[in-house]
Coordinates of C-alpha atoms in Angstrom, one line a residue:
Chain A
M1 CA -80.8 -104.9 -58.9
K2 CA -83.6 -103.6 -56.9
V3 CA -85.5 -106.3 -54.9
L4 CA -88.6 -105.9 -52.6
V5 CA -88.5 -107.7 -49.3
A6 CA -92.2 -109.0 -48.7
T7 CA -92.3 -107.9 -45.1
T8 CA -93.6 -104.9 -43.1
N9 CA -91.3 -106.0 -39.9
M10 CA -88.4 -103.6 -40.3
N11 CA -86.5 -105.8 -37.7
K12 CA -86.6 -108.6 -40.2
F13 CA -85.8 -106.2 -43.0
F14 CA -82.6 -105.0 -41.4
E15 CA -81.6 -108.5 -40.5
I16 CA -81.9 -109.5 -44.1
Q17 CA -80.2 -106.5 -45.3
S18 CA -77.1 -107.1 -43.3
I19 CA -76.9 -110.5 -45.1
A20 CA -77.3 -109.2 -48.7
P21 CA -74.6 -108.5 -51.2
S22 CA -73.9 -104.8 -51.8
W23 CA -75.0 -105.0 -55.4
I24 CA -78.5 -105.8 -54.3
E25 CA -80.6 -102.7 -53.2
L26 CA -83.6 -103.9 -51.1
L27 CA -86.9 -102.2 -50.8
S28 CA -89.3 -102.8 -48.0
L29 CA -93.2 -103.2 -48.3
S30 CA -93.7 -100.3 -46.0
Q31 CA -92.5 -98.1 -49.2
F32 CA -95.6 -99.1 -51.1
E33 CA -99.1 -97.6 -50.3
Q34 CA -101.2 -100.6 -51.9
V35 CA -100.3 -103.9 -50.6
P36 CA -102.2 -107.0 -51.7
K37 CA -103.1 -109.6 -49.2
V38 CA -101.6 -113.0 -50.2
E39 CA -103.3 -116.2 -48.8
E40 CA -100.5 -118.8 -47.6
Y41 CA -102.4 -122.1 -48.7
G42 CA -98.9 -124.1 -49.2
N43 CA -98.4 -127.2 -47.3
S44 CA -94.6 -126.5 -46.5
F45 CA -92.4 -123.4 -45.8
V46 CA -90.9 -123.6 -49.3
E47 CA -94.3 -123.5 -50.8
N48 CA -95.6 -120.5 -48.8
S49 CA -92.6 -118.6 -49.2
I50 CA -92.9 -118.9 -53.2
I51 CA -96.6 -118.2 -53.1
K52 CA -95.7 -115.0 -51.4
A53 CA -92.8 -114.1 -53.7
V54 CA -94.5 -115.0 -56.8
N55 CA -97.7 -113.0 -55.9
Y56 CA -96.3 -109.7 -54.7
A57 CA -93.8 -110.0 -57.9
N58 CA -96.5 -110.3 -60.1
F59 CA -98.4 -107.4 -58.6
F60 CA -95.4 -105.0 -58.2
Q61 CA -93.8 -106.3 -61.2
I62 CA -90.3 -106.3 -59.6
P63 CA -88.2 -108.9 -58.3
V64 CA -89.4 -110.1 -54.7
I65 CA -87.8 -112.0 -51.8
A66 CA -90.2 -113.5 -49.3
D67 CA -89.8 -116.0 -46.4
D68 CA -92.0 -118.3 -44.4
S69 CA -90.7 -119.9 -41.1
G70 CA -91.8 -121.8 -38.0
L71 CA -91.0 -123.8 -35.1
V72 CA -91.1 -127.8 -35.5
I73 CA -91.4 -129.9 -32.3
D74 CA -90.9 -133.4 -32.7
A75 CA -93.1 -134.6 -29.7
L76 CA -96.0 -132.6 -31.1
D77 CA -96.0 -134.1 -34.4
G78 CA -94.1 -131.2 -36.0
K79 CA -96.5 -128.5 -34.5
P80 CA -96.9 -125.7 -34.4
G81 CA -95.0 -125.8 -37.6
L82 CA -96.7 -124.0 -40.7
Q83 CA -99.2 -122.7 -38.2
S84 CA -96.4 -121.1 -35.9
A85 CA -97.8 -117.6 -36.6
R86 CA -101.5 -118.4 -36.6
F87 CA -101.4 -120.9 -33.5
M88 CA -103.7 -119.5 -31.0
E89 CA -104.1 -116.3 -33.2
G90 CA -104.4 -113.0 -31.4
Q91 CA -102.8 -114.4 -28.3
P92 CA -99.5 -112.9 -27.1
Y93 CA -96.2 -115.2 -27.6
R94 CA -96.1 -115.5 -23.7
I95 CA -99.4 -117.3 -23.6
K96 CA -98.5 -119.4 -26.7
M97 CA -95.2 -120.5 -25.4
T98 CA -96.7 -121.4 -21.9
R99 CA -99.2 -123.5 -23.8
I100 CA -96.5 -125.5 -25.7
L101 CA -94.5 -125.9 -22.2
E102 CA -97.8 -127.2 -20.8
Q103 CA -98.1 -129.6 -23.7
L104 CA -94.5 -130.9 -23.2
K105 CA -94.7 -131.3 -19.5
G106 CA -92.8 -134.4 -18.4
V107 CA -92.0 -135.3 -22.3
E108 CA -88.7 -136.4 -22.5
N109 CA -88.1 -135.8 -26.2
R110 CA -87.9 -132.1 -26.5
N111 CA -86.2 -131.7 -29.9
A112 CA -87.3 -129.2 -32.1
A113 CA -86.0 -127.0 -35.1
F114 CA -86.7 -123.5 -36.4
H115 CA -87.2 -123.7 -40.3
C116 CA -87.0 -120.7 -42.6
A117 CA -87.6 -121.1 -46.4
A118 CA -86.6 -117.9 -48.3
S119 CA -87.6 -117.5 -52.0
F120 CA -86.7 -115.0 -54.9
Y121 CA -88.9 -114.5 -57.8
D122 CA -88.2 -112.2 -60.8
P123 CA -91.3 -111.6 -62.9
K124 CA -89.5 -110.3 -66.0
T125 CA -87.2 -113.6 -66.5
S126 CA -89.4 -115.9 -64.6
I127 CA -86.6 -117.1 -62.5
L128 CA -87.4 -118.5 -59.1
L129 CA -84.9 -119.7 -56.7
S130 CA -85.5 -121.0 -53.1
F131 CA -83.3 -122.1 -50.3
E132 CA -84.3 -123.5 -46.9
G133 CA -82.4 -122.8 -43.5
I134 CA -82.6 -124.9 -40.6
I135 CA -81.5 -124.7 -36.9
K136 CA -81.9 -127.8 -34.6
G137 CA -82.2 -127.6 -30.9
S138 CA -84.7 -128.3 -28.1
I139 CA -87.4 -126.8 -26.2
A140 CA -86.3 -125.4 -22.8
L141 CA -88.2 -126.2 -19.7
E142 CA -89.2 -122.5 -19.1
I143 CA -89.5 -119.1 -20.8
R144 CA -86.1 -117.5 -20.7
G145 CA -84.8 -114.2 -21.9
E146 CA -86.2 -111.0 -23.3
G147 CA -84.4 -111.1 -26.7
G148 CA -85.6 -112.1 -30.2
F149 CA -89.3 -112.6 -30.9
G150 CA -91.9 -115.1 -31.4
Y151 CA -90.9 -118.5 -29.8
D152 CA -87.1 -117.4 -29.3
P153 CA -87.3 -117.6 -25.5
I154 CA -88.1 -121.3 -25.3
F155 CA -85.8 -122.5 -27.9
V156 CA -82.2 -123.5 -27.2
P157 CA -80.0 -124.3 -30.2
L158 CA -78.0 -127.5 -30.2
H159 CA -74.6 -127.5 -28.5
R160 CA -75.6 -124.2 -26.4
T161 CA -77.2 -123.8 -23.1
K162 CA -78.9 -120.5 -23.4
T163 CA -82.2 -119.7 -25.3
F164 CA -82.6 -117.6 -28.7
G165 CA -84.3 -115.2 -26.1
E166 CA -81.0 -115.0 -24.0
L167 CA -78.3 -115.3 -26.6
P168 CA -76.8 -111.9 -28.0
Q169 CA -78.9 -110.5 -31.1
D170 CA -76.0 -110.6 -33.3
L171 CA -75.0 -114.1 -32.4
K172 CA -78.5 -115.3 -33.0
N173 CA -78.5 -113.5 -36.3
A174 CA -75.3 -115.3 -37.4
I175 CA -76.7 -118.8 -36.7
S176 CA -80.4 -118.7 -37.1
H177 CA -82.5 -120.4 -39.6
R178 CA -83.3 -117.1 -41.1
A179 CA -79.6 -116.0 -41.6
R180 CA -78.9 -119.7 -43.0
A181 CA -81.9 -119.4 -45.5
F182 CA -81.0 -115.8 -46.8
R183 CA -77.3 -116.8 -47.1
G184 CA -78.2 -119.6 -49.3
L185 CA -80.6 -117.6 -51.4
F186 CA -78.3 -114.8 -51.9
H187 CA -75.7 -117.1 -52.9
L188 CA -78.0 -118.5 -55.5
I189 CA -79.0 -115.1 -56.6
S190 CA -75.5 -114.2 -57.1
S191 CA -74.6 -117.3 -59.0
V192 CA -77.4 -116.8 -61.5
F193 CA -77.3 -112.9 -61.8
H194 CA -74.0 -111.7 -60.8
S195 CA -71.1 -114.2 -61.9
R196 CA -72.4 -115.5 -65.3
G197 CA -74.2 -112.6 -66.9
P198 CA -77.9 -112.7 -67.8
M199 CA -79.8 -115.8 -69.2
P200 CA -79.5 -116.5 -72.9
S201 CA -82.2 -113.7 -74.4
G202 CA -85.2 -115.2 -76.0
D203 CA -85.2 -118.3 -73.8
R204 CA -88.5 -117.6 -72.1
A205 CA -91.0 -116.4 -74.7
G206 CA -91.2 -115.3 -78.2
Chain B
M1 CA -75.3 -135.6 -60.8
K2 CA -78.3 -137.9 -60.9
V3 CA -81.5 -136.2 -61.3
L4 CA -84.9 -137.8 -61.3
V5 CA -87.5 -136.7 -64.2
A6 CA -90.9 -136.8 -62.7
T7 CA -92.8 -138.2 -65.5
T8 CA -93.7 -141.5 -67.1
N9 CA -94.3 -140.2 -70.4
M10 CA -91.1 -141.5 -72.3
N11 CA -91.9 -138.9 -75.2
K12 CA -91.4 -136.2 -72.6
F13 CA -88.5 -137.7 -71.1
F14 CA -86.5 -138.1 -74.4
E15 CA -87.5 -134.4 -75.3
I16 CA -85.8 -133.3 -71.9
Q17 CA -83.1 -135.5 -72.2
S18 CA -82.1 -134.0 -75.5
I19 CA -81.6 -130.4 -73.8
A20 CA -79.9 -131.6 -70.7
P21 CA -76.1 -130.9 -70.2
S22 CA -74.0 -134.0 -70.3
W23 CA -73.0 -133.9 -66.7
I24 CA -76.3 -134.7 -65.6
E25 CA -77.6 -138.1 -65.6
L26 CA -81.3 -138.2 -66.0
L27 CA -83.7 -141.0 -64.4
S28 CA -87.4 -141.6 -65.1
L29 CA -90.0 -142.6 -62.9
S30 CA -90.7 -145.7 -64.8
Q31 CA -87.3 -146.9 -63.4
F32 CA -89.3 -147.1 -59.8
E33 CA -91.6 -149.6 -58.6
Q34 CA -93.4 -147.6 -55.9
V35 CA -94.4 -144.0 -57.0
P36 CA -96.2 -141.9 -54.7
K37 CA -99.4 -139.9 -56.0
V38 CA -99.1 -136.1 -55.9
E39 CA -101.8 -133.8 -55.6
E40 CA -101.6 -130.6 -57.7
Y41 CA -103.4 -128.0 -55.6
G42 CA -101.4 -125.0 -56.7
N43 CA -102.9 -121.8 -58.4
S44 CA -100.2 -121.4 -61.2
F45 CA -98.0 -123.7 -63.3
V46 CA -94.8 -122.6 -61.3
E47 CA -96.5 -123.8 -58.2
N48 CA -97.8 -127.0 -59.4
S49 CA -94.1 -128.0 -60.9
I50 CA -92.7 -127.1 -57.6
I51 CA -95.2 -129.2 -55.6
K52 CA -94.2 -132.0 -57.9
A53 CA -90.7 -131.8 -57.7
V54 CA -90.5 -131.3 -53.7
N55 CA -92.8 -134.1 -53.1
Y56 CA -90.9 -136.5 -55.3
A57 CA -87.6 -135.6 -54.0
N58 CA -88.7 -135.9 -50.5
F59 CA -90.0 -139.4 -51.2
F60 CA -87.2 -140.8 -53.3
Q61 CA -84.3 -138.5 -51.6
I62 CA -82.6 -137.5 -54.7
P63 CA -82.7 -134.2 -56.9
V64 CA -86.0 -134.1 -59.1
I65 CA -87.1 -132.2 -61.8
A66 CA -90.8 -131.7 -62.7
D67 CA -92.9 -129.7 -64.9
D68 CA -96.4 -128.2 -65.4
S69 CA -97.7 -127.0 -68.6
G70 CA -101.1 -125.9 -70.4
L71 CA -102.8 -123.9 -73.0
V72 CA -103.9 -120.2 -71.9
I73 CA -106.5 -118.9 -74.3
D74 CA -107.4 -115.1 -73.8
A75 CA -110.9 -115.2 -74.8
L76 CA -111.6 -118.1 -72.7
D77 CA -110.4 -116.0 -69.5
G78 CA -107.2 -118.0 -69.7
K79 CA -109.0 -121.7 -69.9
P80 CA -108.3 -124.3 -70.2
G81 CA -105.0 -123.2 -68.3
L82 CA -103.9 -125.2 -65.2
Q83 CA -107.0 -127.6 -66.0
S84 CA -105.5 -128.4 -69.5
A85 CA -105.2 -132.0 -68.7
R86 CA -108.2 -132.3 -66.4
F87 CA -110.6 -130.4 -68.9
M88 CA -113.4 -132.8 -70.1
E89 CA -111.2 -135.5 -68.2
G90 CA -111.2 -139.0 -69.7
Q91 CA -112.3 -137.7 -73.2
P92 CA -109.7 -137.9 -76.2
Y93 CA -107.9 -134.6 -77.2
R94 CA -109.8 -134.5 -80.4
I95 CA -113.1 -134.2 -78.5
K96 CA -111.5 -131.7 -76.2
M97 CA -110.3 -129.6 -79.1
T98 CA -113.5 -129.8 -80.9
R99 CA -115.2 -128.3 -77.7
I100 CA -112.7 -125.4 -77.7
L101 CA -113.2 -124.7 -81.2
E102 CA -116.9 -124.7 -80.7
Q103 CA -116.5 -122.1 -77.9
L104 CA -114.2 -119.8 -80.3
K105 CA -116.8 -120.2 -83.1
G106 CA -117.1 -116.5 -84.5
V107 CA -114.4 -115.1 -81.9
E108 CA -112.1 -112.8 -83.4
N109 CA -109.5 -112.7 -80.5
R110 CA -107.9 -116.2 -81.0
N111 CA -104.7 -115.4 -79.0
A112 CA -103.3 -118.1 -76.9
A113 CA -100.1 -119.3 -75.3
F114 CA -98.5 -122.4 -74.2
H115 CA -96.8 -122.1 -70.7
C116 CA -94.5 -124.5 -69.2
A117 CA -93.0 -124.2 -65.7
A118 CA -89.8 -126.5 -65.0
S119 CA -88.7 -126.9 -61.5
F120 CA -85.7 -128.6 -59.9
Y121 CA -85.3 -129.5 -56.1
D122 CA -82.4 -131.0 -54.3
P123 CA -83.6 -132.3 -50.9
K124 CA -79.9 -132.7 -49.5
T125 CA -79.2 -129.1 -49.9
S126 CA -82.8 -127.8 -50.3
I127 CA -82.2 -125.7 -53.3
L128 CA -84.9 -125.1 -55.5
L129 CA -84.8 -123.5 -59.2
S130 CA -87.5 -122.8 -61.3
F131 CA -88.1 -121.4 -64.7
E132 CA -91.2 -120.8 -67.0
G133 CA -91.2 -120.8 -70.8
I134 CA -94.1 -119.4 -73.0
I135 CA -94.9 -119.7 -76.4
K136 CA -97.3 -117.3 -77.9
G137 CA -99.5 -117.9 -80.8
S138 CA -103.2 -118.4 -81.8
I139 CA -106.2 -120.9 -82.0
A140 CA -106.4 -122.4 -85.7
L141 CA -110.0 -122.6 -87.1
E142 CA -109.7 -126.3 -87.3
I143 CA -107.8 -129.3 -86.2
R144 CA -104.7 -129.7 -88.5
G145 CA -101.9 -132.3 -88.2
E146 CA -101.1 -135.5 -86.6
G147 CA -97.8 -134.6 -84.8
G148 CA -97.1 -133.7 -81.3
F149 CA -99.7 -134.4 -78.6
G150 CA -102.4 -132.9 -76.5
Y151 CA -103.7 -129.6 -78.0
D152 CA -100.8 -129.2 -80.5
P153 CA -102.9 -129.7 -83.6
I154 CA -105.1 -126.4 -82.9
F155 CA -102.1 -124.3 -82.0
V156 CA -100.4 -122.2 -84.4
P157 CA -97.2 -120.5 -83.1
L158 CA -96.6 -116.6 -83.5
H159 CA -95.1 -115.9 -87.1
R160 CA -95.9 -119.4 -88.5
T161 CA -99.0 -120.6 -90.5
K162 CA -98.7 -124.5 -89.5
T163 CA -100.0 -125.8 -86.2
F164 CA -97.7 -127.7 -83.6
G165 CA -99.4 -130.8 -85.0
E166 CA -98.2 -130.2 -88.5
L167 CA -94.6 -128.7 -87.8
P168 CA -91.7 -131.2 -87.7
Q169 CA -91.2 -132.7 -84.4
D170 CA -87.5 -131.3 -84.1
L171 CA -88.6 -127.9 -85.1
K172 CA -91.4 -128.0 -82.4
N173 CA -89.1 -129.3 -79.8
A174 CA -86.5 -126.5 -80.6
I175 CA -89.2 -123.6 -79.9
S176 CA -91.7 -125.0 -77.7
H177 CA -92.7 -123.9 -74.1
R178 CA -91.2 -127.0 -72.6
A179 CA -87.8 -126.6 -74.6
R180 CA -87.8 -122.6 -73.4
A181 CA -88.5 -123.9 -69.9
F182 CA -86.1 -126.8 -69.6
R183 CA -83.2 -124.8 -71.4
G184 CA -83.6 -122.1 -68.8
L185 CA -84.0 -124.2 -65.9
F186 CA -80.6 -126.4 -66.9
H187 CA -79.0 -122.9 -67.2
L188 CA -80.0 -122.2 -63.6
I189 CA -78.8 -125.7 -62.4
S190 CA -75.4 -125.4 -64.3
S191 CA -75.1 -121.8 -62.8
V192 CA -75.4 -122.9 -59.4
F193 CA -73.8 -126.6 -59.3
H194 CA -71.5 -126.6 -62.4
S195 CA -69.7 -123.5 -62.6
R196 CA -69.1 -122.2 -58.9
G197 CA -68.7 -125.4 -57.1
P198 CA -70.9 -126.4 -54.1
M199 CA -72.8 -123.9 -51.7
P200 CA -70.5 -123.0 -48.7
S201 CA -70.9 -126.0 -46.2
G202 CA -73.0 -125.7 -43.1
D203 CA -75.1 -123.1 -44.6
R204 CA -78.4 -125.1 -44.3
A205 CA -78.3 -126.7 -40.9
G206 CA -76.1 -127.6 -38.0

């Protein structure tokens, strides 16, 4: 089965490819010339990942997987959350992270979690599958490490002392919210498409 | 597995129950005293059914199935579509159907389709499954039949001459968009929860 991954970020694409079962051939958005702009108006990671998957799938008429992720900080009422990418838009992540550390100055509850919702939609059968991965942890007292991307250098996973910016890439990729989301999603896709054969025919329309 | 059906319409509930596999025990919203109001701001049947399923599931903390459906008329640019229930809100369906027949007066293309998206969300595993059922047909020249509900008396399924309001209830329930959506959805739920055992543990968060 050919499946389009709705991302132009090749790091993310290869991370997802390393988790995908061998019977799924992944395509990336960068292989297409014309790519529609999809507005993310959902109120949760799950909704936004579905909006992306469904819209790209209807446009390209092939199965699509898409994800939406963000950092949820308890003491900031869940912010930046859904706005993780758009928070202080245009500013480098070093500036965004500095702003978050300022907001948490003297705050004792530094609990936080990375969320990632991954969704699959096949426009031919109208089957939609989705799974959310979460990794809990806390916000470090300062920016640490050069690895990863986004907010990785201020996030310390539970039971660890190093930030996602300091941990080896392969370890981070094994335990991350994105890895959990895509492992769960590929498990669902396999359950539905690989082990039981196709849906009973004529079920959708006639 | 206990699953809440997000509807207070008992006709719909029993229709869904007749399709459900025996290992799923369905609960109805009318068994609960406090029911949250969920706003349907999606741009498709799939999105709206997911918004309902996810919000009710997070509120009640049990798996929920929800659906969203509507009548899509080609010559009216897909209307009433997502607005099928809210079109001329407060008016009886007889008045709504009369208005649609007026709008289609002299129009040759009377093609239409009933759509139903059915979604399942389990808040414990974060698994979300969705399937859309469609039945194609056309808009009759007049209101015919007393059976069914909503726009049934002006909808003639493809290869039939009677409207959904005239066809026997059990035949309508066997071929309807809602039956197709829920058959597909229960097939997905069975594939994921019944035939392969649970998801690998620890996949979501830790």
